[in-house]
């Protein structure tokens, strides 16, 4: 089947690409393996020079890449530029810090000399989603390449132009040919790539279903695996919170990227004393978002990435309303061409609704009112997901104590959940395992080797 690049704002086809056959795939994997064998011998200084060059190209091409994301997956230009700049930041970060993160650690034992070394593992297969088509790739590729690994990318089939642009980026930065390769393969062929003896580890960002399948195959072939899956992040507002600030960040966190983010504030949980006041502010600010063509500089909310995703989201919404949730803003698809869905809010969501238990991957916020802080923490943990969380309070020390009770990979106090190259990123429970970014991320795909000498 062909790869189809579709503009979600118009539902018109931009380009089509032919998928590879098995011979093409096996040849590409072999070339990547050969390139990585030579790459191991390079110094960190030499790797850093190329990675800095990639960062420079990202800065130079920020408008080009933002425009590509706008037409291929519907990301507004201002958000696309921010994504490209974040990619450059990650490249620069690992160019500077990789050598230190990979430094041999001397350990005192009964040996004359003993230490722990970090050695590259080989070829890392990245199975990546469409929602952040550049940063999701860079955040695994930059540390993996700086560690001495090679990378092969199976990107989402709906963003082939972004996938090929990333391959060209590393080629133009003068990384060795084939060291970073985009695999133009179907989802079914991922299994063959995992099974190949040329692939040594797998990292996936995507749905819980995809994660379970990839992890299963990686386990069968004894390949190291890192998964960053879905999330249904709690956004807790305590009675002493700055409601204006909390409402501003709730809108930004929930509706950026048209709500298509694993770490969006998907479950808004205000305590009873301030619930009415907060919800009123939140509705007003969400209603002011300007929806439109993502290539328009004033657009704040573009289309969803595909029509089928919009249909799935709306079914979750209509089912939840039938189960007792109240639609207080939006909650109806926008008529006309494209996959547009307005900023929407469901209030009075309870455990009897789909919205309470499922991830809503689109521009729909759900309000779950808590009687007090204790119930707010219970609601935050009453989910199979465990990616991010945030708490809003003027008493940050008290909020920090509450955050320690939340089962999630990260907790932010008076700030929206986001990834940062300096901090590890990942989840627990059905949100996956393993970590990306920081020194934790670069060491995930290394052989942590003990050396003992007498």
Tab-separated table of C-alpha atoms in Angstrom:
chain	number	residue	atom	x	y	z
A	1	UNK	CA	0.000	0.000	0.000
A	2	UNK	CA	1.246	3.530	-0.725
A	3	UNK	CA	2.098	6.198	1.814
A	4	UNK	CA	-0.368	9.068	1.423
A	5	UNK	CA	0.467	12.596	2.555
A	6	UNK	CA	-2.916	14.285	3.171
A	7	UNK	CA	-3.705	17.875	4.154
A	8	UNK	CA	-6.156	17.548	7.084
A	9	UNK	CA	-7.404	21.118	6.616
A	10	UNK	CA	-8.680	20.361	3.102
A	11	UNK	CA	-8.713	16.552	3.027
A	12	UNK	CA	-6.750	16.760	-0.234
A	13	UNK	CA	-3.830	14.487	-1.152
A	14	UNK	CA	-0.454	16.232	-1.273
A	15	UNK	CA	1.841	13.363	-2.330
A	16	UNK	CA	1.925	9.595	-2.453
A	17	UNK	CA	4.901	7.307	-1.932
A	18	UNK	CA	5.395	3.642	-2.708
A	19	UNK	CA	6.023	1.399	0.302
A	20	UNK	CA	9.172	-0.690	0.306
A	21	UNK	CA	9.239	-4.426	-0.283
A	22	UNK	CA	11.086	-6.821	2.039
A	23	UNK	CA	14.249	-6.788	-0.045
A	24	UNK	CA	14.467	-2.982	0.131
A	25	UNK	CA	13.934	-3.118	3.901
A	26	UNK	CA	16.612	-5.761	4.524
A	27	UNK	CA	19.090	-3.869	2.346
A	28	UNK	CA	18.459	-0.614	4.237
A	29	UNK	CA	18.930	-2.325	7.594
A	30	UNK	CA	22.186	-3.888	6.465
A	31	UNK	CA	23.489	-0.524	5.251
A	32	UNK	CA	22.527	1.089	8.573
A	33	UNK	CA	24.310	-1.671	10.466
A	34	UNK	CA	27.477	-1.221	8.408
A	35	UNK	CA	27.383	2.564	8.914
A	36	UNK	CA	27.001	2.153	12.680
A	37	UNK	CA	29.977	-0.224	12.880
A	38	UNK	CA	32.162	2.574	11.506
A	39	UNK	CA	30.413	5.289	13.567
A	40	UNK	CA	31.447	3.569	16.823
A	41	UNK	CA	35.051	4.498	16.064
A	42	UNK	CA	34.367	8.251	15.889
A	43	UNK	CA	35.134	10.545	18.820
A	44	UNK	CA	32.532	12.430	20.804
A	45	UNK	CA	34.068	15.636	19.489
A	46	UNK	CA	33.484	14.535	15.890
A	47	UNK	CA	29.907	13.450	16.653
A	48	UNK	CA	29.190	16.720	18.433
A	49	UNK	CA	30.372	18.737	15.441
A	50	UNK	CA	27.808	17.013	13.217
A	51	UNK	CA	25.051	17.262	15.803
A	52	UNK	CA	25.684	20.996	16.177
A	53	UNK	CA	25.452	21.256	12.402
A	54	UNK	CA	22.055	19.535	12.535
A	55	UNK	CA	20.939	22.065	15.152
A	56	UNK	CA	22.100	24.925	12.932
A	57	UNK	CA	20.141	23.538	9.981
A	58	UNK	CA	17.031	23.223	12.140
A	59	UNK	CA	17.319	26.909	13.052
A	60	UNK	CA	17.801	27.842	9.392
A	61	UNK	CA	14.865	25.737	8.206
A	62	UNK	CA	12.413	26.566	10.978
A	63	UNK	CA	9.863	28.119	8.606
A	64	UNK	CA	10.229	25.347	6.044
A	65	UNK	CA	9.685	22.576	8.575
A	66	UNK	CA	6.867	24.420	10.356
A	67	UNK	CA	5.116	24.850	7.013
A	68	UNK	CA	5.534	21.161	6.261
A	69	UNK	CA	3.949	20.184	9.584
A	70	UNK	CA	1.117	22.645	8.999
A	71	UNK	CA	0.070	21.132	5.681
A	72	UNK	CA	0.779	17.489	6.498
A	73	UNK	CA	-0.680	17.132	10.013
A	74	UNK	CA	-2.436	20.421	10.750
A	75	UNK	CA	-0.100	22.009	13.298
A	76	UNK	CA	-0.415	25.826	13.446
A	77	UNK	CA	2.711	27.608	12.240
A	78	UNK	CA	3.559	29.162	15.603
A	79	UNK	CA	3.491	25.733	17.250
A	80	UNK	CA	5.476	24.195	14.408
A	81	UNK	CA	8.239	26.771	14.773
A	82	UNK	CA	8.407	26.103	18.509
A	83	UNK	CA	8.715	22.378	17.819
A	84	UNK	CA	11.600	22.852	15.388
A	85	UNK	CA	13.439	25.145	17.812
A	86	UNK	CA	12.994	22.523	20.537
A	87	UNK	CA	14.574	19.968	18.212
A	88	UNK	CA	17.590	22.248	17.804
A	89	UNK	CA	17.802	22.630	21.587
A	90	UNK	CA	17.877	18.839	22.028
A	91	UNK	CA	20.598	18.443	19.396
A	92	UNK	CA	22.756	21.121	21.015
A	93	UNK	CA	22.142	19.654	24.482
A	94	UNK	CA	23.395	16.196	23.584
A	95	UNK	CA	26.270	17.597	21.551
A	96	UNK	CA	27.476	19.283	24.734
A	97	UNK	CA	26.655	16.637	27.346
A	98	UNK	CA	26.834	13.213	25.677
A	99	UNK	CA	30.510	12.598	26.427
A	100	UNK	CA	29.959	13.334	30.122
A	101	UNK	CA	26.831	11.154	30.263
A	102	UNK	CA	28.742	8.262	28.679
A	103	UNK	CA	31.842	8.678	30.813
A	104	UNK	CA	33.305	5.580	32.438
A	105	UNK	CA	32.483	5.330	36.162
A	106	UNK	CA	35.250	4.067	38.406
A	107	UNK	CA	34.003	1.853	41.282
A	108	UNK	CA	36.023	0.779	44.326
A	109	UNK	CA	35.848	-2.985	44.881
A	110	UNK	CA	38.240	-5.755	45.898
A	111	UNK	CA	39.708	-5.606	42.377
A	112	UNK	CA	42.841	-3.654	41.446
A	113	UNK	CA	40.598	-1.744	39.081
A	114	UNK	CA	36.879	-1.919	38.381
A	115	UNK	CA	34.557	0.340	36.473
A	116	UNK	CA	31.299	0.648	34.573
A	117	UNK	CA	31.398	1.657	30.916
A	118	UNK	CA	28.588	2.695	28.597
A	119	UNK	CA	28.917	1.275	25.110
A	120	UNK	CA	26.597	1.787	22.109
A	121	UNK	CA	24.116	-1.023	21.616
A	122	UNK	CA	23.878	-0.893	17.799
A	123	UNK	CA	20.874	0.021	15.636
A	124	UNK	CA	17.850	1.575	17.353
A	125	UNK	CA	14.499	1.280	15.577
A	126	UNK	CA	12.226	4.245	16.315
A	127	UNK	CA	8.488	3.767	15.736
A	128	UNK	CA	7.160	7.300	15.935
A	129	UNK	CA	3.757	9.072	15.853
A	130	UNK	CA	2.418	11.923	13.752
A	131	UNK	CA	1.497	14.432	16.474
A	132	UNK	CA	4.994	15.900	16.979
A	133	UNK	CA	6.539	14.605	13.757
A	134	UNK	CA	9.933	16.271	14.246
A	135	UNK	CA	10.553	16.376	17.999
A	136	UNK	CA	9.419	12.828	18.726
A	137	UNK	CA	12.102	11.651	16.304
A	138	UNK	CA	14.874	14.013	17.406
A	139	UNK	CA	14.428	13.200	21.079
A	140	UNK	CA	15.341	9.557	20.448
A	141	UNK	CA	17.761	10.112	17.560
A	142	UNK	CA	19.970	12.838	19.045
A	143	UNK	CA	21.002	10.856	22.154
A	144	UNK	CA	21.156	7.559	20.275
A	145	UNK	CA	23.476	8.956	17.604
A	146	UNK	CA	25.673	10.758	20.123
A	147	UNK	CA	26.009	7.495	22.065
A	148	UNK	CA	27.433	5.856	18.944
A	149	UNK	CA	24.291	4.071	17.790
A	150	UNK	CA	22.616	4.144	14.388
A	151	UNK	CA	18.926	4.973	13.897
A	152	UNK	CA	16.230	3.639	11.591
A	153	UNK	CA	12.867	5.381	11.619
A	154	UNK	CA	9.426	3.927	10.987
A	155	UNK	CA	7.377	7.102	11.085
A	156	UNK	CA	3.599	7.354	11.056
A	157	UNK	CA	2.286	6.648	7.570
A	158	UNK	CA	0.415	9.976	7.508
A	159	UNK	CA	3.594	12.113	7.708
A	160	UNK	CA	5.939	10.717	5.035
A	161	UNK	CA	7.175	14.154	3.975
A	162	UNK	CA	8.267	14.928	7.539
A	163	UNK	CA	9.958	11.522	7.778
A	164	UNK	CA	11.955	12.072	4.602
A	165	UNK	CA	12.815	15.649	5.610
A	166	UNK	CA	14.387	14.297	8.812
A	167	UNK	CA	16.523	11.843	6.866
A	168	UNK	CA	17.620	14.683	4.592
A	169	UNK	CA	18.410	16.836	7.637
A	170	UNK	CA	20.983	14.353	8.938
A	171	UNK	CA	22.361	13.826	5.458
A	172	UNK	CA	22.790	17.576	4.973
A	173	UNK	CA	24.482	17.788	8.391
A	174	UNK	CA	27.020	15.333	6.908
A	175	UNK	CA	26.333	12.380	9.158
A	176	UNK	CA	27.566	9.168	7.512
A	177	UNK	CA	25.287	7.856	4.783
A	178	UNK	CA	22.696	5.359	6.055
A	179	UNK	CA	23.432	6.091	9.758
A	180	UNK	CA	19.958	7.635	10.034
A	181	UNK	CA	17.505	6.028	7.632
A	182	UNK	CA	13.779	6.498	7.150
A	183	UNK	CA	12.090	3.158	6.458
A	184	UNK	CA	9.159	3.547	4.071
A	185	UNK	CA	7.399	0.424	5.349
A	186	UNK	CA	3.906	-0.529	6.470
A	187	UNK	CA	3.017	-1.157	10.108
A	188	UNK	CA	3.001	-4.921	9.490
A	189	UNK	CA	6.640	-4.770	8.371
A	190	UNK	CA	7.747	-3.379	11.746
A	191	UNK	CA	7.698	-6.966	13.027
A	192	UNK	CA	10.232	-7.969	10.369
A	193	UNK	CA	12.433	-5.003	11.253
A	194	UNK	CA	12.366	-5.936	14.949
A	195	UNK	CA	13.253	-9.537	14.095
A	196	UNK	CA	16.226	-8.523	11.944
A	197	UNK	CA	19.607	-9.284	13.479
A	198	UNK	CA	20.679	-5.831	12.300
A	199	UNK	CA	18.296	-4.152	14.806
A	200	UNK	CA	19.274	-4.212	18.486
A	201	UNK	CA	16.647	-2.100	20.291
A	202	UNK	CA	13.253	-0.504	19.750
A	203	UNK	CA	11.705	2.720	21.003
A	204	UNK	CA	8.057	3.536	20.373
A	205	UNK	CA	5.911	6.558	21.069
A	206	UNK	CA	2.275	5.910	20.301
A	207	UNK	CA	-0.916	4.258	21.420
A	208	UNK	CA	-1.248	1.703	24.162
A	209	UNK	CA	-2.318	-0.891	21.573
A	210	UNK	CA	0.726	-0.270	19.373
A	211	UNK	CA	2.984	-0.322	22.412
A	212	UNK	CA	1.725	-3.694	23.584
A	213	UNK	CA	2.262	-5.199	20.138
A	214	UNK	CA	5.754	-3.811	19.640
A	215	UNK	CA	6.783	-4.774	23.180
A	216	UNK	CA	5.505	-8.293	22.569
A	217	UNK	CA	7.611	-8.723	19.437
A	218	UNK	CA	10.633	-7.057	21.028
A	219	UNK	CA	10.322	-9.467	23.937
A	220	UNK	CA	10.104	-12.475	21.633
A	221	UNK	CA	13.370	-11.441	20.005
A	222	UNK	CA	14.998	-10.274	23.269
A	223	UNK	CA	15.451	-6.697	22.072
A	224	UNK	CA	15.646	-3.776	24.505
A	225	UNK	CA	12.471	-1.677	24.374
A	226	UNK	CA	11.376	1.792	25.564
A	227	UNK	CA	7.699	2.755	25.339
A	228	UNK	CA	6.046	6.170	25.719
A	229	UNK	CA	2.342	5.523	25.343
A	230	UNK	CA	-0.919	7.295	26.031
A	231	UNK	CA	-1.698	9.574	28.915
A	232	UNK	CA	-4.672	11.081	30.687
A	233	UNK	CA	-2.898	13.685	32.756
A	234	UNK	CA	-4.546	15.151	35.833
A	235	UNK	CA	-4.610	18.950	36.194
A	236	UNK	CA	-5.577	19.589	39.825
A	237	UNK	CA	-6.667	23.055	40.984
A	238	UNK	CA	-6.621	23.571	44.748
A	239	UNK	CA	-8.759	26.133	46.578
A	240	UNK	CA	-5.837	28.576	47.051
A	241	UNK	CA	-4.705	28.488	43.414
A	242	UNK	CA	-4.315	31.568	41.230
A	243	UNK	CA	-7.380	30.770	39.119
A	244	UNK	CA	-6.525	33.183	36.320
A	245	UNK	CA	-3.097	31.601	35.892
A	246	UNK	CA	-4.441	28.064	36.217
A	247	UNK	CA	-7.148	28.698	33.611
A	248	UNK	CA	-4.647	30.191	31.160
A	249	UNK	CA	-2.355	27.193	31.420
A	250	UNK	CA	-5.243	24.723	31.361
A	251	UNK	CA	-6.305	26.114	27.985
A	252	UNK	CA	-2.761	26.086	26.667
A	253	UNK	CA	-2.026	22.589	27.944
A	254	UNK	CA	-5.285	21.043	26.778
A	255	UNK	CA	-5.657	22.641	23.369
A	256	UNK	CA	-2.140	23.058	21.972
A	257	UNK	CA	-1.561	20.830	18.966
A	258	UNK	CA	-5.361	20.573	18.750
A	259	UNK	CA	-5.335	18.536	21.959
A	260	UNK	CA	-3.303	15.784	20.287
A	261	UNK	CA	-0.597	15.404	22.888
A	262	UNK	CA	0.118	12.568	25.297
A	263	UNK	CA	0.909	15.053	28.062
A	264	UNK	CA	-2.035	17.395	27.535
A	265	UNK	CA	-4.117	18.278	30.598
A	266	UNK	CA	-6.839	15.798	29.756
A	267	UNK	CA	-8.557	15.584	33.156
A	268	UNK	CA	-9.199	18.980	34.759
A	269	UNK	CA	-9.891	18.409	38.474
A	270	UNK	CA	-10.962	21.495	40.464
A	271	UNK	CA	-11.871	21.160	44.147
A	272	UNK	CA	-15.432	22.123	45.088
A	273	UNK	CA	-14.761	25.555	46.646
A	274	UNK	CA	-13.392	27.054	43.462
A	275	UNK	CA	-14.887	24.741	40.831
A	276	UNK	CA	-17.611	27.071	39.535
A	277	UNK	CA	-15.295	30.081	39.351
A	278	UNK	CA	-12.534	28.109	37.625
A	279	UNK	CA	-14.834	26.406	35.127
A	280	UNK	CA	-16.352	29.763	34.174
A	281	UNK	CA	-12.880	31.201	33.494
A	282	UNK	CA	-11.803	28.097	31.624
A	283	UNK	CA	-14.858	28.097	29.344
A	284	UNK	CA	-14.393	31.772	28.487
A	285	UNK	CA	-10.732	31.410	27.600
A	286	UNK	CA	-11.251	28.226	25.572
A	287	UNK	CA	-14.080	29.845	23.626
A	288	UNK	CA	-11.722	32.659	22.555
A	289	UNK	CA	-9.342	30.311	20.721
A	290	UNK	CA	-9.189	31.085	16.997
A	291	UNK	CA	-9.715	27.971	14.886
A	292	UNK	CA	-8.694	27.961	11.233
A	293	UNK	CA	-6.211	27.002	8.538
A	294	UNK	CA	-2.907	26.098	10.230
A	295	UNK	CA	-0.909	28.068	7.646
A	296	UNK	CA	-2.632	31.258	8.836
A	297	UNK	CA	-0.362	33.063	11.320
A	298	UNK	CA	-3.287	33.944	13.611
A	299	UNK	CA	-4.627	30.385	13.921
A	300	UNK	CA	-4.455	28.908	17.422
A	301	UNK	CA	-6.403	25.707	16.792
A	302	UNK	CA	-5.882	23.807	13.557
A	303	UNK	CA	-7.641	20.673	12.326
A	304	UNK	CA	-7.183	17.248	13.842
A	305	UNK	CA	-4.665	15.141	11.965
A	306	UNK	CA	-7.210	12.885	10.214
A	307	UNK	CA	-10.956	12.569	9.717
A	308	UNK	CA	-11.096	9.093	11.248
A	309	UNK	CA	-9.481	10.433	14.427
A	310	UNK	CA	-12.162	13.120	14.616
A	311	UNK	CA	-14.886	10.503	14.220
A	312	UNK	CA	-13.442	8.385	17.010
A	313	UNK	CA	-13.167	11.402	19.314
A	314	UNK	CA	-16.732	12.502	18.658
A	315	UNK	CA	-18.026	9.024	19.425
A	316	UNK	CA	-16.327	9.218	22.811
A	317	UNK	CA	-17.943	12.623	23.366
A	318	UNK	CA	-21.465	11.568	22.375
A	319	UNK	CA	-21.246	8.399	24.454
A	320	UNK	CA	-20.086	10.393	27.478
A	321	UNK	CA	-22.945	12.876	27.108
A	322	UNK	CA	-25.410	9.999	26.926
A	323	UNK	CA	-23.828	8.673	30.132
A	324	UNK	CA	-24.369	11.935	32.030
A	325	UNK	CA	-21.574	14.356	31.103
A	326	UNK	CA	-22.616	17.926	30.246
A	327	UNK	CA	-21.447	19.628	27.050
A	328	UNK	CA	-20.678	23.221	28.065
A	329	UNK	CA	-18.635	24.226	25.012
A	330	UNK	CA	-18.390	22.866	21.478
A	331	UNK	CA	-18.684	19.080	21.307
A	332	UNK	CA	-19.858	19.011	17.673
A	333	UNK	CA	-17.622	18.538	14.592
A	334	UNK	CA	-17.160	21.642	12.467
A	335	UNK	CA	-19.040	21.262	9.161
A	336	UNK	CA	-17.216	21.571	5.843
A	337	UNK	CA	-13.921	20.286	4.509
A	338	UNK	CA	-11.154	19.172	6.767
A	339	UNK	CA	-10.919	17.460	10.139
A	340	UNK	CA	-11.823	20.473	12.275
A	341	UNK	CA	-13.244	20.047	15.776
A	342	UNK	CA	-13.747	23.108	17.976
A	343	UNK	CA	-12.350	23.638	21.456
A	344	UNK	CA	-14.772	21.615	23.565
A	345	UNK	CA	-15.462	21.042	27.250
A	346	UNK	CA	-17.383	18.302	29.034
A	347	UNK	CA	-18.356	19.161	32.611
A	348	UNK	CA	-19.735	16.937	35.397
A	349	UNK	CA	-17.782	13.937	34.109
A	350	UNK	CA	-18.068	10.939	36.430
A	351	UNK	CA	-16.774	7.384	36.577
A	352	UNK	CA	-19.898	6.303	34.671
A	353	UNK	CA	-18.644	7.919	31.450
A	354	UNK	CA	-16.179	6.885	28.735
A	355	UNK	CA	-14.431	10.240	29.091
A	356	UNK	CA	-13.472	9.425	32.680
A	357	UNK	CA	-11.699	6.186	31.796
A	358	UNK	CA	-10.360	6.755	28.260
A	359	UNK	CA	-7.804	9.069	26.719
A	360	UNK	CA	-9.496	11.720	24.549
A	361	UNK	CA	-6.880	12.526	21.914
A	362	UNK	CA	-8.222	15.773	20.568
A	363	UNK	CA	-9.497	19.219	21.602
A	364	UNK	CA	-11.942	18.075	24.303
A	365	UNK	CA	-11.318	18.905	27.966
A	366	UNK	CA	-13.132	17.035	30.688
A	367	UNK	CA	-13.991	18.501	34.078
A	368	UNK	CA	-14.113	16.085	37.008
A	369	UNK	CA	-15.142	17.984	40.135
A	370	UNK	CA	-13.597	16.827	43.419
A	371	UNK	CA	-15.086	17.507	46.846
A	372	UNK	CA	-11.633	18.106	48.376
A	373	UNK	CA	-7.905	17.537	47.907
A	374	UNK	CA	-8.073	13.929	49.059
A	375	UNK	CA	-10.656	13.066	46.431
A	376	UNK	CA	-8.692	15.029	43.807
A	377	UNK	CA	-5.655	12.801	44.409
A	378	UNK	CA	-7.871	9.707	44.269
A	379	UNK	CA	-9.290	10.821	40.912
A	380	UNK	CA	-5.801	11.600	39.605
A	381	UNK	CA	-4.724	8.030	40.375
A	382	UNK	CA	-7.978	6.404	39.268
A	383	UNK	CA	-6.727	5.685	35.755
A	384	UNK	CA	-4.684	3.012	34.050
A	385	UNK	CA	-2.389	5.750	32.689
A	386	UNK	CA	0.540	7.371	34.485
A	387	UNK	CA	2.387	9.846	32.275
A	388	UNK	CA	2.195	13.380	33.690
A	389	UNK	CA	0.334	15.465	36.255
A	390	UNK	CA	0.168	19.021	37.559
A	391	UNK	CA	-1.084	20.742	40.702
A	392	UNK	CA	-1.962	24.426	41.023
A	393	UNK	CA	-1.684	26.124	44.417
A	394	UNK	CA	-0.138	29.222	45.998
A	395	UNK	CA	1.357	26.902	48.625
A	396	UNK	CA	3.940	25.114	46.496
A	397	UNK	CA	5.422	23.184	49.437
A	398	UNK	CA	2.045	21.674	50.291
A	399	UNK	CA	1.355	20.955	46.607
A	400	UNK	CA	4.715	19.195	46.386
A	401	UNK	CA	3.689	16.834	49.205
A	402	UNK	CA	0.464	16.060	47.384
A	403	UNK	CA	2.365	15.467	44.146
A	404	UNK	CA	4.336	12.698	45.826
A	405	UNK	CA	1.069	10.769	46.112
A	406	UNK	CA	0.346	10.903	42.370
A	407	UNK	CA	1.258	7.844	40.310
A	408	UNK	CA	2.887	9.397	37.251
A	409	UNK	CA	6.230	9.777	35.517
A	410	UNK	CA	6.312	13.494	36.312
A	411	UNK	CA	4.517	16.057	38.451
A	412	UNK	CA	4.601	19.795	37.790
A	413	UNK	CA	3.653	22.392	40.416
A	414	UNK	CA	2.194	25.616	38.980
A	415	UNK	CA	3.413	24.724	35.509
A	416	UNK	CA	2.095	22.730	32.569
A	417	UNK	CA	3.589	19.325	31.869
A	418	UNK	CA	6.214	19.412	29.143
A	419	UNK	CA	9.350	17.597	28.089
A	420	UNK	CA	12.796	19.125	28.573
A	421	UNK	CA	16.112	17.653	27.343
A	422	UNK	CA	17.575	18.219	30.825
A	423	UNK	CA	14.962	16.056	32.569
A	424	UNK	CA	13.995	12.394	32.081
A	425	UNK	CA	10.657	11.821	30.374
A	426	UNK	CA	8.397	8.773	30.462
A	427	UNK	CA	5.534	7.113	32.278
A	428	UNK	CA	4.381	4.235	34.410
A	429	UNK	CA	1.400	1.837	34.290
A	430	UNK	CA	-0.212	1.786	30.823
A	431	UNK	CA	1.755	4.899	29.824
A	432	UNK	CA	4.806	2.736	29.203
A	433	UNK	CA	8.270	2.171	30.616
A	434	UNK	CA	11.802	3.397	30.183
A	435	UNK	CA	12.925	7.003	29.916
A	436	UNK	CA	13.874	9.443	27.199
A	437	UNK	CA	15.973	12.621	27.486
A	438	UNK	CA	18.526	13.655	30.143
A	439	UNK	CA	21.338	11.178	30.901
A	440	UNK	CA	18.717	8.516	31.569
A	441	UNK	CA	17.631	8.640	27.925
A	442	UNK	CA	21.079	8.310	26.362
A	443	UNK	CA	21.927	5.366	28.633
A	444	UNK	CA	18.747	3.447	27.782
A	445	UNK	CA	20.328	2.250	24.551
A	446	UNK	CA	23.781	1.357	25.776
A	447	UNK	CA	25.437	-1.759	27.063
A	448	UNK	CA	26.139	-0.948	30.722
A	449	UNK	CA	29.259	-3.042	31.078
A	450	UNK	CA	31.120	-3.984	34.247
A	451	UNK	CA	34.902	-4.373	33.917
A	452	UNK	CA	36.836	-5.971	36.819
A	453	UNK	CA	40.631	-6.272	36.795
A	454	UNK	CA	43.134	-7.789	39.243
